[in-house]
Tab-separated table of N, CA and C in Angstrom:
chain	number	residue	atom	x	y	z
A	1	UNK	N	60.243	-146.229	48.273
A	1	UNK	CA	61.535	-146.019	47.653
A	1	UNK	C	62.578	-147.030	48.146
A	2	UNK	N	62.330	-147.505	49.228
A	2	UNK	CA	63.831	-148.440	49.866
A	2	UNK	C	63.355	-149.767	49.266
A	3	UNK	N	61.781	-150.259	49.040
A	3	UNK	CA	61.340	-151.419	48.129
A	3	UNK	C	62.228	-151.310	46.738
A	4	UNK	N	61.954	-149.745	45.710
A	4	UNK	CA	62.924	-149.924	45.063
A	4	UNK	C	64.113	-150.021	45.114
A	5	UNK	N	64.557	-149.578	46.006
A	5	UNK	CA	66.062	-149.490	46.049
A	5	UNK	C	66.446	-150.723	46.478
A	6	UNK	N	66.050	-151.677	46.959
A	6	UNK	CA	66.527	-153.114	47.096
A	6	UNK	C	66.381	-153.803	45.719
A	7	UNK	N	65.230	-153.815	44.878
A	7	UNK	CA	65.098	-154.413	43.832
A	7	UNK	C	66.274	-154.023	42.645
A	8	UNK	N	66.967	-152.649	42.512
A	8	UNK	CA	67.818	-151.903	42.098
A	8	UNK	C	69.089	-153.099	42.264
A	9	UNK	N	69.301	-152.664	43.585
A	9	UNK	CA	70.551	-153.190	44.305
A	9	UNK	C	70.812	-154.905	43.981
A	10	UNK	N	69.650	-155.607	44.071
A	10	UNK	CA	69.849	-157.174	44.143
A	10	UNK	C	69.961	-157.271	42.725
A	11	UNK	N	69.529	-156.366	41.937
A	11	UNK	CA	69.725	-156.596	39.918
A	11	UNK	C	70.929	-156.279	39.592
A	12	UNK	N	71.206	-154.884	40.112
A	12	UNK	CA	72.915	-154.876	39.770
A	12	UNK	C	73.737	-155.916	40.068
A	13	UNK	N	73.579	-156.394	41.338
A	13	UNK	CA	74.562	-157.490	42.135
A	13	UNK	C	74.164	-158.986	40.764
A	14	UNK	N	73.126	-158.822	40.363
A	14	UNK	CA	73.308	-160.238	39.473
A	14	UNK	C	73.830	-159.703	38.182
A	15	UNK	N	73.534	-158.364	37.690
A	15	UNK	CA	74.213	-158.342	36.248
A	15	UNK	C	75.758	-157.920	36.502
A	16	UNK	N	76.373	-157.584	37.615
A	16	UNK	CA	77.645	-158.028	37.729
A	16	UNK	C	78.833	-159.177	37.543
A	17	UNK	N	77.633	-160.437	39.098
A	17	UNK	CA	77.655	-161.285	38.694
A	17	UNK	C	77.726	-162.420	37.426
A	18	UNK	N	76.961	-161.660	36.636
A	18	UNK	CA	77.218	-162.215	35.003
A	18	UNK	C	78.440	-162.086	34.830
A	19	UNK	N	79.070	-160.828	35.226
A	19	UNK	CA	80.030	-160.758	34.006
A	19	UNK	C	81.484	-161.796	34.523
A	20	UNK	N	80.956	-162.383	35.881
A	20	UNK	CA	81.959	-163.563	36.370
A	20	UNK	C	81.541	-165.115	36.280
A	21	UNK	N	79.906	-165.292	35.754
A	21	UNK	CA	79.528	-166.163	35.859
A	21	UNK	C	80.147	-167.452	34.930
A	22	UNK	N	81.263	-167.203	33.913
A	22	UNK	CA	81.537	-168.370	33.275
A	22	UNK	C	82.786	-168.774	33.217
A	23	UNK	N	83.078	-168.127	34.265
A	23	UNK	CA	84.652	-168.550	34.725
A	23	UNK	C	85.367	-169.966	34.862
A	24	UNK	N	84.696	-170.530	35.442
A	24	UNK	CA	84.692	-172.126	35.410
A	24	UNK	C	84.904	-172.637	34.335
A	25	UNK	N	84.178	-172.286	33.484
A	25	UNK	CA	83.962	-172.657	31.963
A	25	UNK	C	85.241	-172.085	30.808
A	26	UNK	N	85.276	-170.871	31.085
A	26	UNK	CA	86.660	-170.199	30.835
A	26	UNK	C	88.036	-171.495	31.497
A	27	UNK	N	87.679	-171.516	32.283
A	27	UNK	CA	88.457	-172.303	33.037
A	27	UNK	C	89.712	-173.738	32.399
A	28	UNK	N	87.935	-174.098	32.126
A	28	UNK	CA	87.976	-175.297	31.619
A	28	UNK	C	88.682	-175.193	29.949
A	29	UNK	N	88.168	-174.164	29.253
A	29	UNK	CA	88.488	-174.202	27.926
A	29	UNK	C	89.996	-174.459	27.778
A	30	UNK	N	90.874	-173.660	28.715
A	30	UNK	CA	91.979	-172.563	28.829
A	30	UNK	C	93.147	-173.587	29.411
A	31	UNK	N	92.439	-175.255	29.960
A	31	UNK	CA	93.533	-175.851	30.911
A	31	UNK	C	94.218	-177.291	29.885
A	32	UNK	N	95.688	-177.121	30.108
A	32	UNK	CA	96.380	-177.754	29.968
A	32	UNK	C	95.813	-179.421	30.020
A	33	UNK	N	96.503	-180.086	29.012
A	33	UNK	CA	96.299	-181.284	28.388
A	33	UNK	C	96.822	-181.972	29.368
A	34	UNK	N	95.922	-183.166	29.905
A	34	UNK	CA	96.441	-183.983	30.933
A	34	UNK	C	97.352	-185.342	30.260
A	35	UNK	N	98.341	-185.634	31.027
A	35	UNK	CA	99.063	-186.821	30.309
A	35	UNK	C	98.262	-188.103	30.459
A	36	UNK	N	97.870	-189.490	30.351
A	36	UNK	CA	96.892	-190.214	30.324
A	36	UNK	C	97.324	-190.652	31.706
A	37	UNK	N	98.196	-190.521	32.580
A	37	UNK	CA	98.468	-191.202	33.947
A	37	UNK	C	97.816	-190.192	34.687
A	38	UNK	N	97.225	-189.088	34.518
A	38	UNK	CA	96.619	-188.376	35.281
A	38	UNK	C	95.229	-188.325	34.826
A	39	UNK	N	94.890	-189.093	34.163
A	39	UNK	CA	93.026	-188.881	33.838
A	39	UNK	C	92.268	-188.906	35.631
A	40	UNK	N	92.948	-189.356	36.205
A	40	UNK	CA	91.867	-189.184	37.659
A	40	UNK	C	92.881	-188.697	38.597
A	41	UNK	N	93.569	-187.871	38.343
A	41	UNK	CA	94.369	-186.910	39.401
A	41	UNK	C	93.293	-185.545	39.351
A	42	UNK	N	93.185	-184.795	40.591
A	42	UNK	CA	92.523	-183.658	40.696
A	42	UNK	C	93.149	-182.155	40.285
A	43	UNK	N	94.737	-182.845	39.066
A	43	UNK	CA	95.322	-181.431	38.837
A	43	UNK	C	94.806	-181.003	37.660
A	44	UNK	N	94.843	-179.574	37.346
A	44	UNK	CA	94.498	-178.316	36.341
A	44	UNK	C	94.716	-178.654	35.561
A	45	UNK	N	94.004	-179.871	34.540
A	45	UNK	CA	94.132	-180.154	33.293
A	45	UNK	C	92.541	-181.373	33.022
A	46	UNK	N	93.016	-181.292	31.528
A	46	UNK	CA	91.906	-181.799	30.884
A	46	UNK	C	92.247	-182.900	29.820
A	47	UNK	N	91.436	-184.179	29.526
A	47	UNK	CA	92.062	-184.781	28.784
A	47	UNK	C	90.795	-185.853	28.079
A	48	UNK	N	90.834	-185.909	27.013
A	48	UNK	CA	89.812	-186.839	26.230
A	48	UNK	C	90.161	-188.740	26.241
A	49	UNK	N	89.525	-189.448	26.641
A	49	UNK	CA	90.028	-191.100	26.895
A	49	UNK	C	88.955	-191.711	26.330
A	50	UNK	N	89.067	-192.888	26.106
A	50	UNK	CA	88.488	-193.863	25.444
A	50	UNK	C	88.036	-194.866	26.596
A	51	UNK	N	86.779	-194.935	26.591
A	51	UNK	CA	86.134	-195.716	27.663
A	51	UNK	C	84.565	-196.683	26.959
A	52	UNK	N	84.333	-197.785	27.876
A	52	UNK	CA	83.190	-198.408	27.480
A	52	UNK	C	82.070	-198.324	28.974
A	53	UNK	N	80.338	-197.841	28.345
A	53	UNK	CA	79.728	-197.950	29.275
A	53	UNK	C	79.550	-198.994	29.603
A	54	UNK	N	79.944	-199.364	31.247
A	54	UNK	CA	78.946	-200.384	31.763
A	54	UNK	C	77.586	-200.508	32.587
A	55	UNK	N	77.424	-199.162	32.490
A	55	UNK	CA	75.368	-199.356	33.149
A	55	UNK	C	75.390	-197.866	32.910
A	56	UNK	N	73.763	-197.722	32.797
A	56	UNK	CA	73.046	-196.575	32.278
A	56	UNK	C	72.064	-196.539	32.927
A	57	UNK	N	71.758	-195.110	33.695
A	57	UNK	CA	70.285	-195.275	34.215
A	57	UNK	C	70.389	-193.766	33.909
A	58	UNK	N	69.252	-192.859	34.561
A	58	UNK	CA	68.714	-191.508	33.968
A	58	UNK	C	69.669	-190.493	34.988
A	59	UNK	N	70.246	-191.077	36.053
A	59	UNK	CA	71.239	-190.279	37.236
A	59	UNK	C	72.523	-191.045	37.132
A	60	UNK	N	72.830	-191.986	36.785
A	60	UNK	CA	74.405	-192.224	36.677
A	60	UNK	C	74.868	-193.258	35.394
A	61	UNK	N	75.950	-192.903	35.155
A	61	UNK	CA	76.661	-193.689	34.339
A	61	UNK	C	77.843	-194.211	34.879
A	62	UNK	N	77.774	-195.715	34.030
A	62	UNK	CA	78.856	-196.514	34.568
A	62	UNK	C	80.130	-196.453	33.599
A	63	UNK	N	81.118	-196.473	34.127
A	63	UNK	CA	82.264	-196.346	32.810
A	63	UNK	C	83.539	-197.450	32.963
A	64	UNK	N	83.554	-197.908	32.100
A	64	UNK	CA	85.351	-198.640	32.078
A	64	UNK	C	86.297	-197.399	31.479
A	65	UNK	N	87.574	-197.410	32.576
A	65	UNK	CA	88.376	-197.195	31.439
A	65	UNK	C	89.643	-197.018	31.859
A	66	UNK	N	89.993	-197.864	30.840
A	66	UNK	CA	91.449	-198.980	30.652
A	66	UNK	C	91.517	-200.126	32.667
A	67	UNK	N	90.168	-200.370	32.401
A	67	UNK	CA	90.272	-201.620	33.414
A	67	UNK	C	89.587	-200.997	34.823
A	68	UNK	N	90.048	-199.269	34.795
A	68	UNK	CA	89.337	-198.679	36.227
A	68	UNK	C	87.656	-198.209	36.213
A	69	UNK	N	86.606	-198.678	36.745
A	69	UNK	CA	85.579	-198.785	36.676
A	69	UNK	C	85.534	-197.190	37.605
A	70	UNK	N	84.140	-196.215	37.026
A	70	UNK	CA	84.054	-195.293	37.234
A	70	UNK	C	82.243	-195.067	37.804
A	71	UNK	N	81.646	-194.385	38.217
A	71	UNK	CA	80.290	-193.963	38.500
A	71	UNK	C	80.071	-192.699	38.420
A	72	UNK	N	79.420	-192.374	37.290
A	72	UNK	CA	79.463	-190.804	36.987
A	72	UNK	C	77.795	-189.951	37.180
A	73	UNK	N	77.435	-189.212	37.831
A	73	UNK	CA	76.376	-188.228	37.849
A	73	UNK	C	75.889	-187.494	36.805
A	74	UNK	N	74.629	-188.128	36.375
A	74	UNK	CA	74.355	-187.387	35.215
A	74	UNK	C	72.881	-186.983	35.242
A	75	UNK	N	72.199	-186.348	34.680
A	75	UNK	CA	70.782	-186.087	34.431
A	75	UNK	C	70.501	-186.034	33.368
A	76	UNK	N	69.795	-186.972	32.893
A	76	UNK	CA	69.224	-187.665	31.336
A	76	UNK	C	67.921	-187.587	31.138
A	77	UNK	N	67.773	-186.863	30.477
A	77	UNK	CA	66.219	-186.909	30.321
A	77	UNK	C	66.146	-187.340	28.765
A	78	UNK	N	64.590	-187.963	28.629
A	78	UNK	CA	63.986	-188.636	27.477
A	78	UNK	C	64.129	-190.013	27.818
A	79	UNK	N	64.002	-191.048	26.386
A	79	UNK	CA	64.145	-192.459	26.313
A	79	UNK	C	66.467	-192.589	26.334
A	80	UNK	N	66.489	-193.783	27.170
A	80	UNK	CA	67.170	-194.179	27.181
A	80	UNK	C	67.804	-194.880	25.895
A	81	UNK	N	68.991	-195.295	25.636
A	81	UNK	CA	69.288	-196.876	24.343
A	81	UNK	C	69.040	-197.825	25.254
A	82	UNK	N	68.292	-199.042	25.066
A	82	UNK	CA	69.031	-200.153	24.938
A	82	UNK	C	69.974	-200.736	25.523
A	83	UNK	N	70.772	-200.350	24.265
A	83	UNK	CA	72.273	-201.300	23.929
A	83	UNK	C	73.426	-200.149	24.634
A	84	UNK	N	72.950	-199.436	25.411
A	84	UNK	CA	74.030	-198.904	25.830
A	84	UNK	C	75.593	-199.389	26.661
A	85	UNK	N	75.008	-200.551	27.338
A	85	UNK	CA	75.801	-201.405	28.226
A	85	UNK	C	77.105	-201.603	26.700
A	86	UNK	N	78.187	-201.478	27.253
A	86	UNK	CA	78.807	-201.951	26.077
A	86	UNK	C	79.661	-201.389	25.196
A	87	UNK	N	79.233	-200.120	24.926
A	87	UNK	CA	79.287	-199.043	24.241
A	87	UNK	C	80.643	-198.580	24.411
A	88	UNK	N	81.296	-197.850	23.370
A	88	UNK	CA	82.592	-197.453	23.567
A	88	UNK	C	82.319	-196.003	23.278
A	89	UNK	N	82.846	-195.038	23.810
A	89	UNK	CA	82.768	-193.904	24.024
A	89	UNK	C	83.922	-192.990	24.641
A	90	UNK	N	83.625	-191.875	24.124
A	90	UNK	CA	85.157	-191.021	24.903
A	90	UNK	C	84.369	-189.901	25.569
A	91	UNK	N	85.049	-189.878	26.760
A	91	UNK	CA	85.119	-189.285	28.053
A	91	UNK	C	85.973	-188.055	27.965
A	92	UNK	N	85.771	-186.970	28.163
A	92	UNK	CA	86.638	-185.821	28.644
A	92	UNK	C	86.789	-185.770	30.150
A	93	UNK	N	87.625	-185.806	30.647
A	93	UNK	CA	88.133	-185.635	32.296
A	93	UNK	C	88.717	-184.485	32.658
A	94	UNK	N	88.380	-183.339	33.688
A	94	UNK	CA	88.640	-182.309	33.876
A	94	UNK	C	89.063	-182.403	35.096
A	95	UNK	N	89.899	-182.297	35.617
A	95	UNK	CA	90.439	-181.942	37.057
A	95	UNK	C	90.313	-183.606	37.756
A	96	UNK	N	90.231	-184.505	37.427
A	96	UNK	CA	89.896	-185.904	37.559
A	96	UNK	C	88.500	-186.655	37.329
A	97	UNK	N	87.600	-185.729	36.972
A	97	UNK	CA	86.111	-186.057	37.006
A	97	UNK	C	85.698	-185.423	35.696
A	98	UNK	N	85.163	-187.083	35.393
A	98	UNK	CA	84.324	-186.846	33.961
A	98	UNK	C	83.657	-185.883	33.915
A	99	UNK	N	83.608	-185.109	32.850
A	99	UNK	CA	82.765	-183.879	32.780
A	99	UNK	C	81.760	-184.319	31.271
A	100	UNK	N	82.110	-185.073	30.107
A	100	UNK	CA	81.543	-185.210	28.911
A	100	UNK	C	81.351	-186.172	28.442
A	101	UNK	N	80.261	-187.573	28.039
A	101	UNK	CA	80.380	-188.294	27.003
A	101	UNK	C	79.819	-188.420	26.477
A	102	UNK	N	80.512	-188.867	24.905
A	102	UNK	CA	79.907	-188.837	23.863
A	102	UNK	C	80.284	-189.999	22.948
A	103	UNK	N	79.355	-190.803	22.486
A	103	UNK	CA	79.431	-192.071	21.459
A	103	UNK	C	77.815	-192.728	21.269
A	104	UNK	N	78.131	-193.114	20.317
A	104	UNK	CA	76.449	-193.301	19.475
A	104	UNK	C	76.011	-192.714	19.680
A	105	UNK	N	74.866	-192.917	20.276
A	105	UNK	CA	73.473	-192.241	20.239
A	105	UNK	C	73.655	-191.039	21.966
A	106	UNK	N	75.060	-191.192	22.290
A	106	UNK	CA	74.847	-190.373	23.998
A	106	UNK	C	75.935	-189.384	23.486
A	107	UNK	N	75.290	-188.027	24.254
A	107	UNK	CA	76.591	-187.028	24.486
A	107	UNK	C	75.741	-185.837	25.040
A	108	UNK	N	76.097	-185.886	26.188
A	108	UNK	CA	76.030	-185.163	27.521
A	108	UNK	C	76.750	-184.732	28.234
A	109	UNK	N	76.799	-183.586	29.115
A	109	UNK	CA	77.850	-182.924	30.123
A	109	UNK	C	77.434	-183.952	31.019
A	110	UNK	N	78.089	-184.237	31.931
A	110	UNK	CA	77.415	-184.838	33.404
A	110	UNK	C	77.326	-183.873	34.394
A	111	UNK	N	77.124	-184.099	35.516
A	111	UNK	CA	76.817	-182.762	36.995
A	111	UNK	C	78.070	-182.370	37.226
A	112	UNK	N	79.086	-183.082	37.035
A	112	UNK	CA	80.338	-182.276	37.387
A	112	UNK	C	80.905	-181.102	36.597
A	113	UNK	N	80.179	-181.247	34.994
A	113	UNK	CA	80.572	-179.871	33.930
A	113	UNK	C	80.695	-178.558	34.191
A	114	UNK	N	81.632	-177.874	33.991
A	114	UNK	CA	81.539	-176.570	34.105
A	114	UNK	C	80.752	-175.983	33.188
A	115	UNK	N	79.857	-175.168	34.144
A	115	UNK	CA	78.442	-174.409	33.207
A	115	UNK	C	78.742	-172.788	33.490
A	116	UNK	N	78.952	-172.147	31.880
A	116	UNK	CA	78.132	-171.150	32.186
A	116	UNK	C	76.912	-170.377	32.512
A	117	UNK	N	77.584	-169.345	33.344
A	117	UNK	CA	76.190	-168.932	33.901
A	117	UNK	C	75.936	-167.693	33.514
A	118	UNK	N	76.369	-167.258	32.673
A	118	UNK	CA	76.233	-165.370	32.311
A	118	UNK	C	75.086	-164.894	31.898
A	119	UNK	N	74.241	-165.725	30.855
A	119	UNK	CA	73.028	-165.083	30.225
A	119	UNK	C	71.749	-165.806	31.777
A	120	UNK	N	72.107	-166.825	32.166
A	120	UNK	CA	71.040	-166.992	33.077
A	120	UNK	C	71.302	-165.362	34.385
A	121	UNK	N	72.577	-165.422	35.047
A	121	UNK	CA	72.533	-164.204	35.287
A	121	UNK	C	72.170	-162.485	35.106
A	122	UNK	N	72.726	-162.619	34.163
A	122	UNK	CA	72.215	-161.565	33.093
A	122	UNK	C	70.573	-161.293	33.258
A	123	UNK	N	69.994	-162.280	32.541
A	123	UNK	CA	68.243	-162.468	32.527
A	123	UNK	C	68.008	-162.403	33.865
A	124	UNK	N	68.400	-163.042	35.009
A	124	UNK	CA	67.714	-162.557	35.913
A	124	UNK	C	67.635	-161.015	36.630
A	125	UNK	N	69.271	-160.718	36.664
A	125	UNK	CA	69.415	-159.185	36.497
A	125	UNK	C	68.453	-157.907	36.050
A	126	UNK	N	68.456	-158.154	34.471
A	126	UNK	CA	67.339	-157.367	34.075
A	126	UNK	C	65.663	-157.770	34.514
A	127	UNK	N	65.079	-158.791	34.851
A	127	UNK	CA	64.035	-158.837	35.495
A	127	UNK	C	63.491	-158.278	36.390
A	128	UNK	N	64.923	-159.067	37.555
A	128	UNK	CA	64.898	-158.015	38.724
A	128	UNK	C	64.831	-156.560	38.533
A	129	UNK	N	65.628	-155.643	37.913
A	129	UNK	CA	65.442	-154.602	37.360
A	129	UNK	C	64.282	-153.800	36.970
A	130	UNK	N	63.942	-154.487	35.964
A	130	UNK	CA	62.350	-154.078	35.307
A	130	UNK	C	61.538	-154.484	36.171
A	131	UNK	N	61.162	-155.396	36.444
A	131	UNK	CA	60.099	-156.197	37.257
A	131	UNK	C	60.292	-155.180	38.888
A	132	UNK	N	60.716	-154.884	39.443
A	132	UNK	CA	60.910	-154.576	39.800
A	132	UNK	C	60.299	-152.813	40.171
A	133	UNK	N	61.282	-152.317	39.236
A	133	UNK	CA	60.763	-151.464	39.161
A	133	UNK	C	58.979	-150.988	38.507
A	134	UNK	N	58.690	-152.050	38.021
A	134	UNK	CA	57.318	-152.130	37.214
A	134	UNK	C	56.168	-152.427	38.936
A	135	UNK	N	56.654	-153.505	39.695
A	135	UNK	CA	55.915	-153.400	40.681
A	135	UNK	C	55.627	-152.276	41.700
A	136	UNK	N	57.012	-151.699	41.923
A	136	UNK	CA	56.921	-150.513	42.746
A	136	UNK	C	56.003	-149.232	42.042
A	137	UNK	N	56.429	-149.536	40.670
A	137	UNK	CA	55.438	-148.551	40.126
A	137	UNK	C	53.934	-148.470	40.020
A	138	UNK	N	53.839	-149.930	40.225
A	138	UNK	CA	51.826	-150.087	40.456
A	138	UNK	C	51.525	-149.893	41.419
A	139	UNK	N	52.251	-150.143	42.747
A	139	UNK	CA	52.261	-150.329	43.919
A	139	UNK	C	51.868	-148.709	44.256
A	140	UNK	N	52.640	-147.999	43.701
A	140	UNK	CA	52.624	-146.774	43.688
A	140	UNK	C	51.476	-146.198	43.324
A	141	UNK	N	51.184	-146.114	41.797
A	141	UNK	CA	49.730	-145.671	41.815
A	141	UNK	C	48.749	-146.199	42.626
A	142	UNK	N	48.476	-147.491	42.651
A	142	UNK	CA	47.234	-147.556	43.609
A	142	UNK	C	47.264	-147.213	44.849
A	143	UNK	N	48.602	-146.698	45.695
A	143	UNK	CA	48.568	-146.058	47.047
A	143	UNK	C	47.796	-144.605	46.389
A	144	UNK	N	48.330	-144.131	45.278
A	144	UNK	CA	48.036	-142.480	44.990
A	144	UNK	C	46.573	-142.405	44.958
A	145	UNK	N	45.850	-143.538	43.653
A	145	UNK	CA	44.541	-143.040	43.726
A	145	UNK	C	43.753	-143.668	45.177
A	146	UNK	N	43.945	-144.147	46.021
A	146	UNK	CA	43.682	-144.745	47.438
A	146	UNK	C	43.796	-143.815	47.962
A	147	UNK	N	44.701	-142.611	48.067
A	147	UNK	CA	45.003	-141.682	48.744
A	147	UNK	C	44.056	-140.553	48.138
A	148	UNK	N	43.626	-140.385	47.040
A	148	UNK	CA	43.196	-139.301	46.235
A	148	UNK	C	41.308	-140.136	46.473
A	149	UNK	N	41.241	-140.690	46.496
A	149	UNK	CA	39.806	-141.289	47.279
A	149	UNK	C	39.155	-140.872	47.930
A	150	UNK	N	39.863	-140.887	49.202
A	150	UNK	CA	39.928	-141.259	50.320
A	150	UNK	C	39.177	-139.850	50.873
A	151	UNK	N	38.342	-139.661	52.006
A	151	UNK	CA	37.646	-138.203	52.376
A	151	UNK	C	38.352	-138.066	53.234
């Protein structure tokens, strides 16, 4: 019973958790328009700019913009472009750090994006839950007929 009752306990604590998990993201939707002299200030706002890539690899992107050269964290999976070097593209900046770009053929959050997390919470919640309780419950019978065996 205290096996279940931990599996109980750690599921509630994540489907709670859900219901705070996209706050960030809330966050982000909800914040004030940055003026363009603050695209890389770290205050509570957000703002879309016009930038050109200058290097592309599958973990970072390189960015111009308006003359200040940037290095952004990203995780890219598949085939790369090309012709990306070059490229003009707009950037969303959240709190001073690129969070989005998108032009031609690219448009990706980078690692700094605010992600929700509610349904990954959520899902793990109920797993824990069921699963959980589904193990204790096998666990259970085969102690019973082990016990009912037994001379």
């Amino acid at each position: 019973m205290l096996v279940l009752a931990g599996f109980w306990t750690f599921g509630v604590v994540l489907l709670v958790g859900s219901l705070y998990g996209s706050v960030a993201s809330d966050q982000f939707q909800s914040a004030p328009t940055c003026s363009p002299g603050q695209v890389f200030a770290a205050t509570y706002c957000r703002v879309t700019v016009d930038a050109t890539v200058t290097a592309l690899t599958s973990d970072q992107v390189g960015i111009d913009v308006g003359g200040r050269q940037s290095s952004i964290e990203a995780n890219l999976h598949g085939p790369l472009p090309d012709d990306a070097v070059g490229l003009p593209v707009r950037v969303t900046f959240y709190r001073g750090t690129a969070v989005h770009i998108k032009g031609g053929d690219l448009n990706f959050d980078t690692e700094d994006a605010p992600v929700d997390r509610t349904d990954e919470l959520r899902f793990a919640g109920l797993f824990i839950l069921i699963g959980g309780t589904l193990l204790v419950g096998i666990l259970a019978l085969r102690r019973s007929a082990r016990l009912a065996n037994s001379p």
